[in-house]
mmCIF file of C-alpha atoms in Angstrom:
data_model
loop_
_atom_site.group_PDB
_atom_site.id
_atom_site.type_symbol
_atom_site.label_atom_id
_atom_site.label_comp_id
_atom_site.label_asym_id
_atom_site.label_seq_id
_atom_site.Cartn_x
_atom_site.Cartn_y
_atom_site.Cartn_z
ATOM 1 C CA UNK B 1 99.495 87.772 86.575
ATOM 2 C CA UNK B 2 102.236 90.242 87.500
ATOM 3 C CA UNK B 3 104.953 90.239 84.464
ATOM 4 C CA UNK B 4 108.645 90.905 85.918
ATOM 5 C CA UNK B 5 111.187 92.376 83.095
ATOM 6 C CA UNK B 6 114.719 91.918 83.608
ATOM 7 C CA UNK B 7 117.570 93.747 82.146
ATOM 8 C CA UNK B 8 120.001 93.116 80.828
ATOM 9 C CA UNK B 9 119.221 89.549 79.266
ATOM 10 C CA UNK B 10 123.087 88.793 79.470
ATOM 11 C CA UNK B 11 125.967 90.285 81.468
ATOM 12 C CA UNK B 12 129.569 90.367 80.456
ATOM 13 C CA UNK B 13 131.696 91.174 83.146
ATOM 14 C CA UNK B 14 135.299 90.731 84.631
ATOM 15 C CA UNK B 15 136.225 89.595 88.212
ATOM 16 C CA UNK B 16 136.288 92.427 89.864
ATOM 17 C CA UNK B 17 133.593 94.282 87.889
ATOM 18 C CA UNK B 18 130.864 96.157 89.973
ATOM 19 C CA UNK B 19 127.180 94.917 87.904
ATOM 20 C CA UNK B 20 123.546 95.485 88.209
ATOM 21 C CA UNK B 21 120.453 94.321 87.080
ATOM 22 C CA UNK B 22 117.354 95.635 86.917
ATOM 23 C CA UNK B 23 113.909 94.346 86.968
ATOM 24 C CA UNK B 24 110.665 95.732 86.704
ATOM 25 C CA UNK B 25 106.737 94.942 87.785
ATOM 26 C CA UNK B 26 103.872 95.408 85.819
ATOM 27 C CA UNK B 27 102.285 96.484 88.659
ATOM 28 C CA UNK B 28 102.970 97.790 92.787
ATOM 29 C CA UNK B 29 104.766 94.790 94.393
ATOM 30 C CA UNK B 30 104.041 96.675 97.948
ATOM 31 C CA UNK B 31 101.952 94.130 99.903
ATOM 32 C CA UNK B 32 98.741 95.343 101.761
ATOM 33 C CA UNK B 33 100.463 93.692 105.088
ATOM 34 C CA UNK B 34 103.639 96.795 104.250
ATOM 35 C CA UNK B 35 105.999 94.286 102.910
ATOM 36 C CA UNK B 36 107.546 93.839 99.485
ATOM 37 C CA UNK B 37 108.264 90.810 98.594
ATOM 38 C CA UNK B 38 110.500 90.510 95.576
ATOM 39 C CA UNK B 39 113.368 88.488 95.847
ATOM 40 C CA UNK B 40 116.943 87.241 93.714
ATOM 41 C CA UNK B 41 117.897 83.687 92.928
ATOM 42 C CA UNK B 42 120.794 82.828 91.444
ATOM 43 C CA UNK B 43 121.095 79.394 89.106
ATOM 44 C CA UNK B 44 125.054 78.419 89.022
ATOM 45 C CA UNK B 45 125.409 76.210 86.067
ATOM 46 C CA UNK B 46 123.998 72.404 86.392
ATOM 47 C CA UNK B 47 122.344 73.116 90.055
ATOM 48 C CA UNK B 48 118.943 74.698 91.475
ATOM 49 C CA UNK B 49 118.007 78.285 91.577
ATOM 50 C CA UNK B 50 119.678 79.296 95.516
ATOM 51 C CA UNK B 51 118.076 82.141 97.420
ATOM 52 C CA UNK B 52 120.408 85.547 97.808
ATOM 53 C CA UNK B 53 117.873 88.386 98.557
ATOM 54 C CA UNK B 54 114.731 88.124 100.413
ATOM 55 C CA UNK B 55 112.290 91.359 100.410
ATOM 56 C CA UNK B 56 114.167 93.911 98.339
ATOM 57 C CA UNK B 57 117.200 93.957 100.135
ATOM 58 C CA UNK B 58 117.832 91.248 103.083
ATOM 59 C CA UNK B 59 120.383 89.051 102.750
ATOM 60 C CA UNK B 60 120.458 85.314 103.048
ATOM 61 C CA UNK B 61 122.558 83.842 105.376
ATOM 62 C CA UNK B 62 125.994 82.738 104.340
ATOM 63 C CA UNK B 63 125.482 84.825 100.948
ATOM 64 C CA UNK B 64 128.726 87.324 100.188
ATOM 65 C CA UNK B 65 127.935 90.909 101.536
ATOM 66 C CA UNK B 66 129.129 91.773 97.989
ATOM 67 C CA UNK B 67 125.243 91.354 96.987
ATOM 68 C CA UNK B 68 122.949 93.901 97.808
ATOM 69 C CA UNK B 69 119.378 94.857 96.763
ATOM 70 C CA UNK B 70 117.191 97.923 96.264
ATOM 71 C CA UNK B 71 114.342 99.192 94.610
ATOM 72 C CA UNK B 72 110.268 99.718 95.867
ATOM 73 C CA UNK B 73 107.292 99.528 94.407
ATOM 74 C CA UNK B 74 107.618 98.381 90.764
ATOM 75 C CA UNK B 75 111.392 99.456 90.482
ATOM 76 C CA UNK B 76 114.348 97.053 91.666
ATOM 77 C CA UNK B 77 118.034 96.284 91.499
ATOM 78 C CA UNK B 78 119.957 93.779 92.081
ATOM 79 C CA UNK B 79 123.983 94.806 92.495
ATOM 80 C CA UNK B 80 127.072 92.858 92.683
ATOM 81 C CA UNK B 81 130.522 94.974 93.991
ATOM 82 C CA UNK B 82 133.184 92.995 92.767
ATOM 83 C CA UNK B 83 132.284 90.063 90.600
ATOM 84 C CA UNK B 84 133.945 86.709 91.673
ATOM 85 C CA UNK B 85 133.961 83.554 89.306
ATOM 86 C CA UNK B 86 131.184 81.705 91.327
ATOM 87 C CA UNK B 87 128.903 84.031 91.105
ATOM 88 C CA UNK B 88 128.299 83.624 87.167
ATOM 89 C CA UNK B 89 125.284 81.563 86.553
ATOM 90 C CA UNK B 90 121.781 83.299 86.093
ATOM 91 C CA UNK B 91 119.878 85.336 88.019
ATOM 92 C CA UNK B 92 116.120 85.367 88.697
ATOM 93 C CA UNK B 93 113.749 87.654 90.425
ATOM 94 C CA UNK B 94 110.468 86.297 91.589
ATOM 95 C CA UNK B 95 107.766 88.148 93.400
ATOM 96 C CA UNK B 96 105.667 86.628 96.066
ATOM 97 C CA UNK B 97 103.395 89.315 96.462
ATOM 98 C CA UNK B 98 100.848 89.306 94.436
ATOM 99 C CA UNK B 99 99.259 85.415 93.601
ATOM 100 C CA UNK B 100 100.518 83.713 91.603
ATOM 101 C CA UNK B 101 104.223 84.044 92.274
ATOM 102 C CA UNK B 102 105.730 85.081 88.900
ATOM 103 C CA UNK B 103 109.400 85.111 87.667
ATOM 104 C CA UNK B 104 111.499 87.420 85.303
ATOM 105 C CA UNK B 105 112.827 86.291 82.392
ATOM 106 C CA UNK B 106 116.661 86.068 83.616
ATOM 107 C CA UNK B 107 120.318 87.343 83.344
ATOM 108 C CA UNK B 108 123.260 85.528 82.675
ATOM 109 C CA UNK B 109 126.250 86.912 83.817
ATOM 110 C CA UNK B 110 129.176 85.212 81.505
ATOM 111 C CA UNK B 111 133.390 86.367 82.282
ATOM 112 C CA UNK B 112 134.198 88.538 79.522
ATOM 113 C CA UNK E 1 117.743 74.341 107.402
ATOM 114 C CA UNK E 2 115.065 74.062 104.867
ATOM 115 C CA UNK E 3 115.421 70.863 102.918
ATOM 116 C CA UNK E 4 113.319 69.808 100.061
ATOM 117 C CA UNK E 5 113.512 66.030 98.132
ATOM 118 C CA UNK E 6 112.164 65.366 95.094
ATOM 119 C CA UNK E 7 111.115 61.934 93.833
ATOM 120 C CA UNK E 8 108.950 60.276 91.200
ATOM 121 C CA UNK E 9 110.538 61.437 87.777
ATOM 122 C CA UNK E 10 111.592 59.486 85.025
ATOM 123 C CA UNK E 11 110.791 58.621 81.738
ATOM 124 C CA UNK E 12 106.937 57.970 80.443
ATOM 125 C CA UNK E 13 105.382 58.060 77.379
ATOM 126 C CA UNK E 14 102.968 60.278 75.572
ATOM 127 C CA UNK E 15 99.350 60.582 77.589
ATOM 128 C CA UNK E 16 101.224 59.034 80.445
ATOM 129 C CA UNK E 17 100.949 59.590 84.025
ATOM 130 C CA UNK E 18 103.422 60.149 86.851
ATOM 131 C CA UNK E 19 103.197 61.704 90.552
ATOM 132 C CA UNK E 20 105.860 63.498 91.884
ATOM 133 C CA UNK E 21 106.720 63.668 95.702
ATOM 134 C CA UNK E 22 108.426 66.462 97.665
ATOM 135 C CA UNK E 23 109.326 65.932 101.399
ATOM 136 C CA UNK E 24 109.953 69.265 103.045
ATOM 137 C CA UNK E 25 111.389 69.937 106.406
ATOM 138 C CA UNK E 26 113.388 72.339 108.262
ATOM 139 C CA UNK E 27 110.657 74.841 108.534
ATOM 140 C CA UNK E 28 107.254 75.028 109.529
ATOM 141 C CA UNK E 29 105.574 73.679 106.744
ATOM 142 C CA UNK E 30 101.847 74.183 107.683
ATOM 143 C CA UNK E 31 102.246 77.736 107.450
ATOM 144 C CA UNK E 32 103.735 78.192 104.091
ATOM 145 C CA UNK E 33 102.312 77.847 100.772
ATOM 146 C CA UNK E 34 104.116 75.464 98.023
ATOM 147 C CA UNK E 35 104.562 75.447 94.165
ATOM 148 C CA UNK E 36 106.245 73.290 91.559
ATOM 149 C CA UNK E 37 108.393 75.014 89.014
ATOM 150 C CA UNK E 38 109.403 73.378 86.075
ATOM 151 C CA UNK E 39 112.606 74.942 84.004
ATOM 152 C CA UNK E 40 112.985 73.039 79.961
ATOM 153 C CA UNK E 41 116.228 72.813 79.218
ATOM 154 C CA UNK E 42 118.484 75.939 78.119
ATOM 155 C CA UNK E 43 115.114 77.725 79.503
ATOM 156 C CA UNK E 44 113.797 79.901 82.180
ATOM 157 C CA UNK E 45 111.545 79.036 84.981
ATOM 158 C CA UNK E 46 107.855 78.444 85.125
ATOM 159 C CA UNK E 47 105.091 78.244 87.777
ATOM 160 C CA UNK E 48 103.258 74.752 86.764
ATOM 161 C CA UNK E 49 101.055 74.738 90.724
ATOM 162 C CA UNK E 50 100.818 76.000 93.744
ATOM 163 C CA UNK E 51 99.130 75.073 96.800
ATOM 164 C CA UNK E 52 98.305 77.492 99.782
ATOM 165 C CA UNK E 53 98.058 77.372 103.188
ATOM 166 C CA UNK E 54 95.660 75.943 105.417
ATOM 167 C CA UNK E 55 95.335 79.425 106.251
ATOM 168 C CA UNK E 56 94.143 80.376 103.045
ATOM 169 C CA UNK E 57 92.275 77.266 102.478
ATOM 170 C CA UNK E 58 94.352 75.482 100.435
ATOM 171 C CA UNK E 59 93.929 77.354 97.161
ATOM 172 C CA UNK E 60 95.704 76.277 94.060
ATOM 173 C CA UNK E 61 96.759 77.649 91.359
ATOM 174 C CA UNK E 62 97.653 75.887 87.895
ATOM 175 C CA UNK E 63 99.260 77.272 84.662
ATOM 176 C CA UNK E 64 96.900 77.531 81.505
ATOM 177 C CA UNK E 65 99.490 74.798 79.755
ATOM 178 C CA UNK E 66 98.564 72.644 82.958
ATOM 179 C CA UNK E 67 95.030 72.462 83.595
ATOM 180 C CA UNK E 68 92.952 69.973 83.814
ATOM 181 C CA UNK E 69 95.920 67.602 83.477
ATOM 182 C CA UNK E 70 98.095 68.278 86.801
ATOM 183 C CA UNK E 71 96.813 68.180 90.246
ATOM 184 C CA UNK E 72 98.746 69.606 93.337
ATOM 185 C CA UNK E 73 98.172 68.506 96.776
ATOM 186 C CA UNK E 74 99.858 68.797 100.033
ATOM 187 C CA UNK E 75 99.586 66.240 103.714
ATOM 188 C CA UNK E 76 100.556 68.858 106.375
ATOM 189 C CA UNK E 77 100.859 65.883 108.621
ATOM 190 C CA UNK E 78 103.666 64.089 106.658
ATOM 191 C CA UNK E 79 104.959 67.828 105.276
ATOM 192 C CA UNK E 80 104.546 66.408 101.989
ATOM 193 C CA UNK E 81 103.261 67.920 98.316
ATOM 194 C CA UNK E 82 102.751 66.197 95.245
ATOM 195 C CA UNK E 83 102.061 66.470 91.946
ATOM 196 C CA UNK E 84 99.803 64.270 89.865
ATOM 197 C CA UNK E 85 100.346 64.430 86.379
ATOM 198 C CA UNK E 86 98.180 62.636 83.891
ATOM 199 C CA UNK E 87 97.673 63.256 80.113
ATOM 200 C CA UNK E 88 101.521 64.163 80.042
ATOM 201 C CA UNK E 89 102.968 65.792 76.270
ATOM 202 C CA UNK E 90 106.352 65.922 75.411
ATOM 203 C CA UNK E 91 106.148 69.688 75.812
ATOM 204 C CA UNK E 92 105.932 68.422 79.941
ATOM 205 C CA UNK E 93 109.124 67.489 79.242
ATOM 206 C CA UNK E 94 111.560 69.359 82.251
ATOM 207 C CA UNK E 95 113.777 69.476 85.684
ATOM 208 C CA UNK E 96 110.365 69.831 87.987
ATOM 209 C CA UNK E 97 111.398 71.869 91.103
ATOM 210 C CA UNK E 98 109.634 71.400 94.552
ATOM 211 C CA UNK E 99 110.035 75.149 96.184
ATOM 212 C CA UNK E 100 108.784 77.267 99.186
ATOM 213 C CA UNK E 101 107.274 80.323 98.060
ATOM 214 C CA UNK E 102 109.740 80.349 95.444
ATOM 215 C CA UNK E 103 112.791 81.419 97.321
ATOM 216 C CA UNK E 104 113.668 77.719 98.608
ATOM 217 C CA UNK E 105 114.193 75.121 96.377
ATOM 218 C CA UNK E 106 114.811 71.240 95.900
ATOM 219 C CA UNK E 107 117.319 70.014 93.320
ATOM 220 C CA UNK E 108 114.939 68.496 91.412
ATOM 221 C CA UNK E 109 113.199 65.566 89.264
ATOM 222 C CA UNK E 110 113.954 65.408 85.590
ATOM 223 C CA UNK E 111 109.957 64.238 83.637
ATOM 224 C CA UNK E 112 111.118 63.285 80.363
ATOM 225 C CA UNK E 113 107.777 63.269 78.375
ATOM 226 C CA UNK E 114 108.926 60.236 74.379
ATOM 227 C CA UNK E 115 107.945 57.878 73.176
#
């Protein structure tokens, strides 16, 4: 199975902080069809994992243009520019490209 | 909008069984493949099953800590997946999460595995 690393494990930040955080494949997530599909979930405290980036770097609807995504291959990022106080919780990335789908290991981003 | 509701949790003992239901809609549900995720508490999230397309057959998928003991299915006609769990162990013990190739996601059905 494909192992995701993410890194940090926790994030201490202020509102208003620019963060990132990376995570890495154990192997190509580049999909034969030319897509990659690695995405970011975040888990606010007490509810479900939400969706914020689809494939690398599309954003979901109604999520804050403040989250963006980059990365190919076995390299990505996941960047916030300007941390608000809803956005702490945990993130997540999962790939879907290679079956099973696997997820990393998670970053909490706490207010410093 | 994609909507997914679990049902079925609760409380069993050891060696127990319980089936979980998830009713999907908002999206075309034949064409997607589906997994429960199960998250302990204070932990991270784990794969438990997945279920393919008809596309791709159907295939599943089970975690080593799962097999032989959970079965996945899926009724395209009712856009329903479930979960059969026999032989549960307090290490079962978890929010289970209904999702849609892991980017959508229900809010979940707490298994509490005690006697």
């Amino acid at each position: 199975d494909v192992v995701l690393t993410q890194t940090p494990p926790t994030l201490s930040a202020t509102i208003g902080q620019s963060v990132s955080i990376s995570c890495r494949s154990s192997q190509s997530l580049l999909h034969s069809n030319g897509n990659t599909y690695l995405h970011w979930l975040l888990q606010r405290p007490g509810q479900s994992p939400q969706l914020l980036i689809y494939s690398v770097s599309r954003l979901e609807s109604g999520v804050p243009n403040r989250f963006s995504g980059s990365g190919s291959g076995t390299d990505f990022t996941l960047k916030i520019s300007g941390v608000e106080a809803e956005d702490l919780g945990v993130y997540y990335c999962v790939q879907g490209t290679h079956a099973p789908p696997t997820f990393g290991g998670g970053t909490k981003l706490e207010l410093k | 909008e994609v909507q997914l509701v679990e049902s079925g949790g609760g409380l069993v003992q050891p060696k127990g069984s319980l089936k979980l239901s998830c009713a999907a809609s908002g999206f075309d549900f034949n064409s997607y493949g589906m997994s429960w995720v199960r998250q302990a508490p204070g932990k991270g999230l784990d794969l438990v099953a997945d279920i393919s397309s008809k596309s791709y057959n159907y295939a599943t998928y089970y975690a080593d800590s799962v097999k032989d003991r959970f079965t996945i299915s899926r009724d395209d006609s009712q856009s329903m997946v479930y979960l059969q769990m026999d032989n549960l162990k307090t290490e079962d013990t978890a929010l289970y999460y209904c999702t849609v190739a892991s980017v959508y996601w229900g809010q979940g059905v707490m298994v509490t595995v005690s006697s």
